[in-house]
Amino acid sequence: MDVRFEGDELKSVLNRLRRAQGQITGVIKMIEEGRDCEDVVTQLAAASRALDRAGFAIIATGLQQCLTDAGNGDGNGETTDEMKARLEKLFLSLA
C-alpha cells in the first residue's frame, strides 16, 4: 500500500515530524546539560505526542486511500479482510 499525500496533508505531516525532530534534539541537549528531570520529561512527552499525531495522520490518510481504492476495485489483489487486518496491525503499532 502506497500512501499518497497531497498539499496540506503533506505539509501537516512534515511539520509534525519536524517539530518532533526539534523536540528530540532539545531533549538530547537538555540531558547533556544536566537540566531538570521534569523539564526533560515534559519535552520528551511533547516529542512523543508529535510523533503519535504524525503516525495517526499517516495511517488515517492510508485508510482513507485504501477505502477509496477498494471502492474503485483497485485493492492490489487484497481481500477486504486482508486489508483490514494489515491496517489494524499498523494502527495498533502506534498504540
Tab-separated table of C-alpha atoms in Angstrom:
chain	number	residue	atom	x	y	z
A	1	MET	CA	0.000	0.000	0.000
A	2	ASP	CA	1.458	3.310	-1.086
A	3	VAL	CA	0.231	6.354	0.795
A	4	ARG	CA	-0.069	9.460	-1.317
A	5	PHE	CA	-0.019	12.814	0.444
A	6	GLU	CA	-1.139	15.956	-1.259
A	7	GLY	CA	-0.926	19.654	-0.421
A	8	ASP	CA	-1.993	20.422	3.123
A	9	GLU	CA	-1.826	16.772	4.238
A	10	LEU	CA	1.831	16.554	3.270
A	11	LYS	CA	2.650	19.900	4.835
A	12	SER	CA	0.897	18.987	8.088
A	13	VAL	CA	2.645	15.621	8.482
A	14	LEU	CA	6.052	17.058	7.631
A	15	ASN	CA	5.539	19.909	10.114
A	16	ARG	CA	4.659	17.443	12.870
A	17	LEU	CA	7.728	15.333	12.106
A	18	ARG	CA	9.997	18.378	12.034
A	19	ARG	CA	8.535	19.542	15.341
A	20	ALA	CA	9.250	16.140	16.869
A	21	GLN	CA	12.763	16.197	15.436
A	22	GLY	CA	13.411	19.578	17.051
A	23	GLN	CA	11.963	18.424	20.358
A	24	ILE	CA	14.137	15.299	20.379
A	25	THR	CA	17.193	17.416	19.614
A	26	GLY	CA	16.150	19.600	22.538
A	27	VAL	CA	15.820	16.595	24.840
A	28	ILE	CA	19.319	15.413	23.922
A	29	LYS	CA	20.743	18.870	24.613
A	30	MET	CA	18.868	19.123	27.913
A	31	ILE	CA	20.247	15.770	29.070
A	32	GLU	CA	23.790	16.745	28.049
A	33	GLU	CA	23.425	19.995	30.011
A	34	GLY	CA	22.092	18.178	33.092
A	35	ARG	CA	18.757	20.013	33.038
A	36	ASP	CA	15.926	19.363	35.463
A	37	CYS	CA	14.336	15.923	35.108
A	38	GLU	CA	10.798	17.331	34.986
A	39	ASP	CA	11.697	19.644	32.105
A	40	VAL	CA	13.333	16.777	30.194
A	41	VAL	CA	10.321	14.502	30.661
A	42	THR	CA	7.914	17.281	29.630
A	43	GLN	CA	9.859	17.867	26.430
A	44	LEU	CA	10.109	14.135	25.765
A	45	ALA	CA	6.337	13.757	26.204
A	46	ALA	CA	5.770	16.578	23.709
A	47	ALA	CA	8.010	14.839	21.172
A	48	SER	CA	6.152	11.573	21.709
A	49	ARG	CA	2.782	13.279	21.120
A	50	ALA	CA	4.074	14.905	17.932
A	51	LEU	CA	5.243	11.526	16.614
A	52	ASP	CA	1.940	9.895	17.573
A	53	ARG	CA	-0.053	12.577	15.778
A	54	ALA	CA	2.088	12.278	12.659
A	55	GLY	CA	1.697	8.490	12.725
A	56	PHE	CA	-2.058	8.704	13.139
A	57	ALA	CA	-2.275	11.221	10.282
A	58	ILE	CA	-0.300	8.871	8.043
A	59	ILE	CA	-2.494	5.902	8.953
A	60	ALA	CA	-5.712	7.904	8.583
A	61	THR	CA	-4.647	9.035	5.116
A	62	GLY	CA	-3.683	5.481	4.192
A	63	LEU	CA	-7.002	4.153	5.477
A	64	GLN	CA	-8.938	6.731	3.509
A	65	GLN	CA	-6.997	5.910	0.350
A	66	CYS	CA	-7.416	2.145	0.866
A	67	LEU	CA	-11.163	2.510	1.247
A	68	THR	CA	-11.313	4.689	-1.860
A	69	ASP	CA	-9.142	2.250	-3.817
A	70	ALA	CA	-11.206	-0.723	-2.629
A	71	GLY	CA	-14.387	1.050	-3.699
A	72	ASN	CA	-12.867	1.623	-7.129
A	73	GLY	CA	-11.835	-2.034	-7.435
A	74	ASP	CA	-8.110	-1.249	-7.029
A	75	GLY	CA	-7.237	-3.352	-3.983
A	76	ASN	CA	-3.950	-4.735	-5.356
A	77	GLY	CA	-5.403	-8.267	-5.195
A	78	GLU	CA	-6.009	-7.976	-1.446
A	79	THR	CA	-9.299	-9.042	0.070
A	80	THR	CA	-11.121	-6.571	2.274
A	81	ASP	CA	-10.345	-8.726	5.318
A	82	GLU	CA	-6.624	-8.825	4.476
A	83	MET	CA	-6.535	-5.056	4.022
A	84	LYS	CA	-8.447	-4.560	7.272
A	85	ALA	CA	-6.050	-6.836	9.171
A	86	ARG	CA	-3.000	-5.072	7.776
A	87	LEU	CA	-4.361	-1.608	8.610
A	88	GLU	CA	-5.400	-2.739	12.079
A	89	LYS	CA	-1.870	-4.028	12.710
A	90	LEU	CA	-0.396	-0.708	11.568
A	91	PHE	CA	-2.808	1.273	13.711
A	92	LEU	CA	-2.130	-0.821	16.797
A	93	SER	CA	1.618	-0.476	16.318
A	94	LEU	CA	1.179	3.165	17.383
A	95	ALA	CA	-0.884	2.347	20.457
